[in-house]
Amino acid sequence: MQADTPAQSPLPAPSNEVEKPQVQQKPQAQNLKAVPQKTKGSVVELPIDTDRRDHQRKNRSLRALQKLRPQQIRRRILALSFALIVLIPSLFGTGYFLFVASDRYSSTIGFSVRGMDGTAAGGDFLGALTGLASVGTTATDSFILMDYLEGREVVERLISDVGIVDHYNGASIDFIYRLDTEITIEKLVAYWQGMISTTFDSTSSIIEVEIQAFSPEMTEKIAAKILAYSAELVNGLSQNARRDAVKFAEEEVRRAELRLKMIRMRMKEFRSAENSIDPTRNAEVQIELIAGLEKQLLEVRSRLATLVGAIDENSPTIRQLRKQDEVLTQQILDKRSEISGRTPTQLTTESADTSRLSSLSALLANYEELVVEQEFAQQAYSVALAGLERSRAEADRQQRYLAVFDPPSKPEEAAYPRRFTNSAILFLGLLAVWVLATVLAYSVRDHLK
């Protein structure tokens, strides 16, 4: 098919432009197709290879489809995630550890809290087998000491004695470990807990304390202060325990002594009221006297009963016997009145005996009650005194002290940071996280299919 000759433009050409000659295309093969081409003043149709154009279009489509394959997308995502999770953080971390991180010096103190009381052999053997501290040892004081060294009081004392705030916010310290100029005490305590490390071996009861600082001199100075604070705390705990034990025993002695004094005062008032030092002994004497008088009265009355009717009633013997009867009876009544505290009256023998026994029972009951209370108070006072002596001896025997076997020393080289070790640990840790996340992602994808 031949291309048609392009038609002449119906509009006249501008006067200032030269009219271009008409181009007549040569006939091409059947696979060629003429396309119109616009020019100034005319439209020309140029032939294009349609097969090659279609082939290029198909190739571009295939390449685009290959680029969008899921496997390649996953590989690119894995590479990107590996770079974001492992490579870039590892590079930054390694750069920090190798070039930015400040040197930290370390000083270790080793000591143990000991007591004068010692520990039983069986208790030590059991503690060695079980790994637990024996009952009655100084393990409690050791844990108290460890908590104290990481607490606020030690930080406040170090601020005033050593000036740790000025040291830890120095300009030469890296930005991670440098303290702020305006920092609260709570944050400072948390920072201090990162600069001190305490360990306790329950089998040997040994405490090790590691202190970190940014200069050898300051490290040694802080370690020496920590050791001094530890000794003061242990001595204070020992003195407080001893003082509390002795104080409790002394209070018991004072209570027992006060009770004994009160009982003795009541005994004194009782004796003054009864006008007798020992009413029990006086009652026994009075009873013996009354018994003797009653015996004599019985003999007189027996003789009088024998002589009545045998001799004259007005005879001297009868009168004398009757006079003895009256005297003995009056004496018996007087003695009974002394015991009972009543006015003597003419009573029958039965009623007199009942009155005597009743008053003696009340008197002796009150006195014996006081005697029992006094004896009990005396025994309690004796026991309290013995307990006080035992408490003092036990307090002296259980005195605590700090046994130091590793004193503070001045370090010569920095122990931290472990630059290459920390870099390797960081890389391996990030790699493990990336591998774990990748495995989990693939597992989820496989379960969703």
Coordinates of C-alpha atoms in Angstrom, one line a residue:
M1 CA 0.0 0.0 0.0
Q2 CA 1.4 3.3 -1.0
A3 CA 1.3 6.3 1.2
D4 CA -1.0 9.0 0.0
T5 CA 0.4 12.4 -1.0
P6 CA -0.2 14.9 1.9
A7 CA -2.7 17.5 1.1
Q8 CA -1.8 21.1 0.8
S9 CA -2.5 23.2 3.8
P10 CA -5.6 25.3 3.1
L11 CA -4.2 28.3 5.0
P12 CA -1.6 30.4 3.2
A13 CA 1.9 30.5 4.5
P14 CA 3.1 33.5 6.4
S15 CA 4.9 36.1 4.3
N16 CA 8.1 36.0 6.4
E17 CA 8.6 32.2 6.1
V18 CA 10.0 30.3 3.2
E19 CA 7.7 27.6 2.0
K20 CA 9.3 24.2 2.5
P21 CA 9.1 21.8 -0.4
Q22 CA 6.8 18.8 -0.2
V23 CA 8.4 15.5 0.8
Q24 CA 7.1 12.4 -1.0
Q25 CA 7.6 9.2 0.9
K26 CA 8.8 6.1 -0.9
P27 CA 6.7 3.0 -0.8
Q28 CA 7.6 0.6 2.0
A29 CA 6.8 -3.0 2.8
Q30 CA 3.4 -4.0 4.0
N31 CA 4.5 -4.2 7.7
L32 CA 5.3 -0.5 7.7
K33 CA 2.6 1.9 8.8
A34 CA 2.5 5.6 8.1
V35 CA 1.9 7.9 11.0
P36 CA 1.2 11.6 10.5
Q37 CA 3.9 14.0 11.5
K38 CA 3.0 17.6 12.0
T39 CA 5.2 20.3 10.6
K40 CA 4.8 24.0 10.2
G41 CA 2.5 24.4 7.3
S42 CA 2.1 20.7 6.5
V43 CA 1.6 17.2 8.0
V44 CA 3.9 14.4 7.0
E45 CA 3.3 10.7 7.8
L46 CA 6.5 8.7 8.7
P47 CA 6.6 4.9 8.8
I48 CA 7.6 3.0 12.1
D49 CA 8.5 -0.7 12.6
T50 CA 5.5 -2.0 14.6
D51 CA 7.0 -5.4 15.3
R52 CA 10.1 -4.1 17.0
R53 CA 7.9 -1.7 18.9
D54 CA 5.7 -4.4 20.2
H55 CA 8.7 -6.6 21.1
Q56 CA 10.3 -3.8 23.1
R57 CA 7.0 -3.2 24.9
K58 CA 6.8 -6.9 25.8
N59 CA 10.4 -6.9 27.1
R60 CA 9.7 -3.9 29.3
S61 CA 6.6 -5.6 30.7
L62 CA 8.5 -8.8 31.5
R63 CA 11.3 -6.9 33.2
A64 CA 8.8 -5.0 35.3
L65 CA 7.1 -8.3 36.2
Q66 CA 10.4 -9.8 37.2
K67 CA 11.2 -6.8 39.4
L68 CA 7.9 -7.3 41.2
R69 CA 8.5 -11.0 42.0
P70 CA 7.8 -11.8 45.8
Q71 CA 11.1 -13.5 46.3
Q72 CA 13.1 -10.5 45.2
I73 CA 10.9 -8.3 47.3
R74 CA 11.5 -10.4 50.4
R75 CA 15.2 -10.4 49.7
R76 CA 15.3 -6.7 49.5
I77 CA 13.2 -6.4 52.7
L78 CA 15.6 -8.8 54.5
A79 CA 18.6 -6.8 53.3
L80 CA 17.1 -3.6 54.4
S81 CA 16.1 -4.9 57.8
F82 CA 19.5 -6.4 58.3
A83 CA 21.1 -3.0 57.6
L84 CA 18.6 -1.2 59.9
I85 CA 18.7 -3.6 62.8
V86 CA 22.2 -5.0 62.7
L87 CA 24.7 -3.1 60.6
I88 CA 23.8 0.5 61.3
P89 CA 23.4 0.1 65.1
S90 CA 26.5 -2.0 65.2
L91 CA 28.5 0.7 63.4
F92 CA 27.3 3.4 65.7
G93 CA 27.8 1.2 68.8
T94 CA 31.3 0.2 67.7
G95 CA 32.2 3.8 67.0
Y96 CA 31.0 4.8 70.4
F97 CA 32.9 2.1 72.2
L98 CA 36.1 2.6 70.2
F99 CA 36.3 6.4 69.9
V100 CA 33.8 8.1 72.2
A101 CA 33.4 6.1 75.5
S102 CA 35.4 7.4 78.4
D103 CA 37.8 5.2 80.4
R104 CA 36.4 4.0 83.7
Y105 CA 38.7 2.8 86.5
S106 CA 37.6 0.2 89.0
S107 CA 38.6 -0.6 92.6
T108 CA 37.4 -3.7 94.5
I109 CA 37.0 -4.0 98.3
G110 CA 36.7 -7.4 100.0
F111 CA 35.6 -7.8 103.6
S112 CA 33.3 -9.8 105.8
V113 CA 31.1 -9.0 108.8
R114 CA 32.3 -11.1 111.8
G115 CA 31.2 -11.6 115.4
M116 CA 32.8 -12.6 118.6
D117 CA 30.1 -15.2 119.2
G118 CA 31.3 -17.5 116.4
T119 CA 29.3 -20.2 114.8
A120 CA 28.6 -23.8 115.7
A121 CA 30.4 -26.4 113.6
G122 CA 27.2 -28.1 112.6
G123 CA 25.7 -24.8 111.5
D124 CA 28.7 -24.1 109.2
F125 CA 28.6 -27.6 107.7
L126 CA 24.9 -27.2 107.0
G127 CA 25.4 -23.8 105.5
A128 CA 28.2 -25.1 103.3
L129 CA 26.0 -27.9 102.0
T130 CA 22.8 -25.9 101.4
G131 CA 24.5 -22.7 100.3
L132 CA 22.5 -20.7 102.9
A133 CA 23.7 -18.7 105.8
S134 CA 23.4 -20.4 109.2
V135 CA 20.9 -19.2 111.7
G136 CA 22.4 -16.8 114.2
T137 CA 25.3 -15.7 111.9
T138 CA 26.0 -12.1 110.6
A139 CA 24.2 -12.7 107.2
T140 CA 21.5 -10.2 108.1
D141 CA 24.0 -7.5 108.9
S142 CA 25.7 -8.2 105.6
F143 CA 22.5 -7.7 103.6
I144 CA 21.8 -4.5 105.5
L145 CA 25.3 -3.3 104.7
M146 CA 24.9 -4.0 101.0
D147 CA 21.6 -2.1 100.8
Y148 CA 23.1 0.8 102.8
L149 CA 26.0 1.2 100.3
E150 CA 23.6 1.6 97.4
G151 CA 21.3 4.0 99.3
R152 CA 20.8 7.7 99.5
E153 CA 22.7 8.3 102.8
V154 CA 26.0 7.1 101.2
V155 CA 25.4 9.3 98.2
E156 CA 24.8 12.4 100.3
R157 CA 27.9 11.6 102.4
L158 CA 30.0 11.2 99.3
I159 CA 28.7 14.5 97.9
S160 CA 29.9 16.3 101.0
D161 CA 33.1 14.3 101.6
V162 CA 34.4 13.6 98.1
G163 CA 32.4 15.7 95.7
I164 CA 31.2 12.9 93.3
V165 CA 28.8 15.2 91.5
D166 CA 31.7 17.5 90.3
H167 CA 33.6 14.4 89.3
Y168 CA 30.9 12.6 87.4
N169 CA 29.8 15.7 85.3
G170 CA 33.3 16.5 84.1
A171 CA 33.8 17.8 80.6
S172 CA 36.1 14.9 79.6
I173 CA 33.3 12.3 80.3
D174 CA 31.3 11.0 77.3
F175 CA 27.8 12.2 76.8
I176 CA 26.2 8.9 78.1
Y177 CA 27.9 8.8 81.5
R178 CA 28.1 12.5 82.1
L179 CA 25.8 13.8 84.8
D180 CA 23.6 16.8 84.3
T181 CA 24.5 19.9 86.2
E182 CA 20.9 20.1 87.7
I183 CA 20.1 16.5 88.8
T184 CA 17.7 15.3 91.5
I185 CA 18.9 13.2 94.3
E186 CA 16.8 10.2 93.1
K187 CA 18.4 10.2 89.7
L188 CA 21.8 10.6 91.4
V189 CA 21.1 7.6 93.5
A190 CA 20.1 5.6 90.4
Y191 CA 23.3 6.7 88.7
W192 CA 25.4 5.7 91.8
Q193 CA 23.8 2.3 91.7
G194 CA 25.2 1.8 88.2
M195 CA 28.7 2.8 89.4
I196 CA 28.8 0.5 92.4
S197 CA 28.4 -3.3 92.4
T198 CA 28.0 -5.5 95.5
T199 CA 28.1 -9.3 95.7
F200 CA 27.6 -11.6 98.7
D201 CA 28.8 -15.2 99.0
S202 CA 26.4 -16.9 101.4
T203 CA 28.8 -19.9 101.9
S204 CA 31.8 -17.8 103.0
S205 CA 29.9 -14.7 104.1
I206 CA 32.3 -12.5 102.0
I207 CA 31.2 -9.2 100.5
E208 CA 32.9 -7.7 97.5
V209 CA 32.2 -4.1 96.5
E210 CA 33.4 -2.7 93.1
I211 CA 33.5 1.1 92.7
Q212 CA 33.9 2.8 89.3
A213 CA 35.1 6.3 88.6
F214 CA 36.8 8.2 85.7
S215 CA 40.2 8.7 87.4
P216 CA 42.5 6.4 89.4
E217 CA 42.8 8.9 92.3
M218 CA 39.0 9.4 92.6
T219 CA 38.4 5.7 92.4
E220 CA 40.8 5.0 95.3
K221 CA 39.3 7.9 97.3
I222 CA 35.7 6.7 96.9
A223 CA 36.7 3.2 97.8
A224 CA 38.4 4.3 101.0
K225 CA 35.3 6.3 102.0
I226 CA 33.0 3.3 101.2
L227 CA 35.1 1.1 103.5
A228 CA 35.0 3.7 106.3
Y229 CA 31.2 4.0 106.0
S230 CA 30.9 0.2 106.1
A231 CA 32.9 0.0 109.3
E232 CA 30.9 2.7 110.9
L233 CA 27.6 1.0 110.0
V234 CA 28.7 -2.4 111.3
N235 CA 29.9 -0.9 114.6
G236 CA 26.7 1.1 114.9
L237 CA 24.5 -2.0 114.3
S238 CA 26.6 -3.9 116.9
Q239 CA 26.3 -1.1 119.5
N240 CA 22.6 -0.7 118.9
A241 CA 22.0 -4.4 119.3
R242 CA 24.0 -4.6 122.5
R243 CA 22.4 -1.4 123.9
D244 CA 18.9 -2.7 123.1
A245 CA 19.6 -6.0 124.8
V246 CA 21.1 -4.5 127.9
K247 CA 18.4 -1.8 128.0
F248 CA 15.6 -4.4 127.9
A249 CA 17.3 -6.3 130.8
E250 CA 17.7 -3.1 132.8
E251 CA 14.0 -2.3 132.3
E252 CA 13.1 -5.7 133.6
V253 CA 15.3 -5.2 136.6
R254 CA 13.7 -1.8 137.3
R255 CA 10.2 -3.2 137.1
A256 CA 11.1 -6.1 139.4
E257 CA 12.8 -3.8 141.8
L258 CA 9.8 -1.4 141.9
R259 CA 7.4 -4.3 142.5
L260 CA 9.6 -5.5 145.4
K261 CA 9.7 -2.1 146.9
M262 CA 5.9 -1.8 146.8
I263 CA 5.4 -5.2 148.4
R264 CA 7.9 -4.2 151.2
M265 CA 6.1 -1.0 151.7
R266 CA 2.8 -2.8 152.1
M267 CA 4.5 -5.3 154.5
K268 CA 5.7 -2.3 156.6
E269 CA 2.3 -0.7 156.7
F270 CA 0.8 -4.0 157.7
R271 CA 3.2 -4.5 160.6
S272 CA 2.7 -0.9 161.7
A273 CA -1.0 -1.4 161.7
E274 CA -0.9 -4.7 163.5
N275 CA 1.9 -3.6 165.8
S276 CA 3.8 -6.8 165.1
I277 CA 6.9 -7.7 163.2
D278 CA 5.8 -11.3 162.5
P279 CA 2.1 -11.8 163.2
T280 CA 2.5 -15.5 162.5
R281 CA 5.1 -15.9 165.2
N282 CA 3.1 -13.7 167.6
A283 CA -0.1 -15.7 167.0
E284 CA 1.8 -18.9 167.7
V285 CA 3.1 -17.5 171.0
Q286 CA -0.3 -16.2 171.9
I287 CA -1.9 -19.5 171.1
E288 CA 0.7 -21.3 173.2
L289 CA 0.1 -18.9 176.2
I290 CA -3.7 -19.4 175.9
A291 CA -3.2 -23.1 175.8
G292 CA -1.1 -23.0 178.9
L293 CA -3.6 -20.9 180.8
E294 CA -6.4 -23.1 179.7
K295 CA -4.5 -26.1 181.0
Q296 CA -4.0 -24.4 184.4
L297 CA -7.6 -23.4 184.5
L298 CA -8.6 -26.9 183.8
E299 CA -6.5 -28.2 186.7
V300 CA -7.9 -25.5 189.1
R301 CA -11.4 -26.4 188.1
S302 CA -10.7 -30.1 188.5
R303 CA -9.4 -29.5 192.1
L304 CA -12.3 -27.2 192.8
A305 CA -14.8 -29.8 191.6
T306 CA -13.1 -32.4 193.8
L307 CA -13.1 -30.3 197.0
V308 CA -16.7 -28.9 196.6
G309 CA -18.9 -30.9 199.0
A310 CA -15.9 -32.4 200.8
I311 CA -15.0 -29.3 202.7
D312 CA -16.7 -26.1 203.7
E313 CA -17.5 -23.6 201.0
N314 CA -15.9 -20.8 203.0
S315 CA -12.7 -22.6 203.6
P316 CA -9.5 -20.8 202.4
T317 CA -8.7 -23.6 199.9
I318 CA -12.1 -23.2 198.1
R319 CA -11.8 -19.5 198.1
Q320 CA -8.3 -19.6 196.7
L321 CA -9.2 -22.1 194.0
R322 CA -12.2 -19.9 193.0
K323 CA -9.9 -16.9 192.9
Q324 CA -7.4 -18.7 190.6
D325 CA -10.3 -19.7 188.4
E326 CA -11.4 -16.1 188.0
V327 CA -7.8 -14.9 187.4
L328 CA -7.1 -17.6 184.8
T329 CA -10.3 -16.9 183.0
Q330 CA -9.6 -13.2 182.8
Q331 CA -6.1 -13.8 181.5
I332 CA -7.5 -16.1 178.8
L333 CA -10.0 -13.5 177.8
D334 CA -7.3 -10.8 177.7
K335 CA -5.1 -12.9 175.5
R336 CA -7.9 -13.6 173.1
S337 CA -8.8 -9.9 173.0
E338 CA -5.2 -9.2 172.1
I339 CA -5.3 -11.6 169.2
S340 CA -8.8 -10.6 167.9
G341 CA -8.5 -6.9 168.8
R342 CA -11.9 -6.9 170.5
T343 CA -12.9 -5.8 174.0
P344 CA -12.8 -8.8 176.4
T345 CA -16.3 -10.1 177.3
Q346 CA -17.6 -12.9 179.3
L347 CA -18.1 -15.6 176.6
T348 CA -18.6 -19.2 176.7
T349 CA -15.8 -21.6 175.8
E350 CA -17.3 -22.5 172.4
S351 CA -18.0 -19.0 171.3
A352 CA -14.6 -17.8 172.5
D353 CA -12.8 -20.5 170.5
T354 CA -14.8 -19.6 167.4
S355 CA -14.0 -15.9 167.7
R356 CA -10.3 -16.6 168.3
L357 CA -9.9 -18.9 165.3
S358 CA -11.8 -16.5 163.0
S359 CA -9.6 -13.5 163.9
L360 CA -6.5 -15.5 163.7
S361 CA -7.5 -16.8 160.2
A362 CA -8.1 -13.3 158.8
L363 CA -4.8 -12.0 160.3
L364 CA -2.7 -14.9 159.1
A365 CA -4.4 -14.9 155.7
N366 CA -3.6 -11.3 155.0
Y367 CA 0.0 -11.7 156.3
E368 CA 0.6 -14.9 154.3
E369 CA -0.7 -13.2 151.2
L370 CA 1.8 -10.4 151.7
V371 CA 4.6 -12.9 152.4
V372 CA 3.8 -14.9 149.2
E373 CA 3.8 -11.7 147.1
Q374 CA 7.1 -10.6 148.7
E375 CA 8.7 -13.9 148.0
F376 CA 7.6 -13.9 144.4
A377 CA 8.8 -10.3 143.9
Q378 CA 12.1 -11.2 145.5
Q379 CA 12.5 -14.2 143.1
A380 CA 11.5 -12.1 140.1
Y381 CA 14.1 -9.5 141.1
S382 CA 16.8 -12.1 141.4
V383 CA 15.9 -13.5 138.0
A384 CA 15.9 -10.0 136.4
L385 CA 19.4 -9.3 137.9
A386 CA 20.7 -12.6 136.6
G387 CA 19.2 -11.8 133.2
L388 CA 20.9 -8.4 133.2
E389 CA 24.2 -10.0 133.8
R390 CA 23.7 -12.6 131.1
S391 CA 22.6 -9.8 128.6
R392 CA 25.7 -7.8 129.3
A393 CA 27.9 -10.9 128.8
E394 CA 26.0 -11.9 125.7
A395 CA 26.2 -8.3 124.3
D396 CA 30.0 -8.3 124.8
R397 CA 30.3 -11.7 123.2
Q398 CA 28.1 -10.9 120.1
Q399 CA 30.0 -7.8 119.1
R400 CA 30.3 -7.3 115.3
Y401 CA 33.3 -6.0 113.5
L402 CA 34.5 -5.7 109.8
A403 CA 37.2 -8.1 108.7
V404 CA 38.9 -6.5 105.7
F405 CA 41.0 -8.8 103.5
D406 CA 41.1 -6.7 100.3
P407 CA 41.7 -3.0 101.0
P408 CA 41.1 -0.2 98.5
S409 CA 43.9 0.2 95.9
K410 CA 44.7 2.7 93.2
P411 CA 44.1 1.2 89.7
E412 CA 46.7 1.7 87.0
E413 CA 44.7 1.0 83.9
A414 CA 41.0 1.4 82.9
A415 CA 38.9 -1.7 83.4
Y416 CA 35.9 -0.3 81.5
P417 CA 34.6 -0.1 78.8
R418 CA 35.6 -3.4 77.2
R419 CA 35.7 -1.9 73.8
F420 CA 36.1 -4.9 71.5
T421 CA 34.1 -7.2 73.7
N422 CA 31.2 -4.8 74.0
S423 CA 31.3 -4.2 70.2
A424 CA 31.2 -8.0 69.5
I425 CA 28.4 -8.5 72.1
L426 CA 26.4 -5.7 70.5
F427 CA 26.7 -7.1 67.0
L428 CA 25.9 -10.7 68.1
G429 CA 23.0 -9.5 70.2
L430 CA 21.5 -7.4 67.3
L431 CA 22.1 -10.3 64.9
A432 CA 20.3 -12.7 67.3
V433 CA 17.4 -10.3 67.5
W434 CA 17.3 -9.9 63.7
V435 CA 17.5 -13.7 63.1
L436 CA 14.7 -14.3 65.7
A437 CA 12.5 -11.7 64.1
T438 CA 13.1 -13.1 60.6
V439 CA 12.3 -16.6 61.7
L440 CA 9.1 -15.4 63.4
A441 CA 8.1 -13.5 60.3
Y442 CA 8.6 -16.5 58.0
S443 CA 6.7 -18.7 60.4
V444 CA 3.7 -16.4 60.4
R445 CA 3.8 -16.2 56.6
D446 CA 3.9 -20.0 56.3
H447 CA 0.9 -20.4 58.6
L448 CA -1.1 -17.8 56.7
K449 CA -0.8 -19.7 53.4

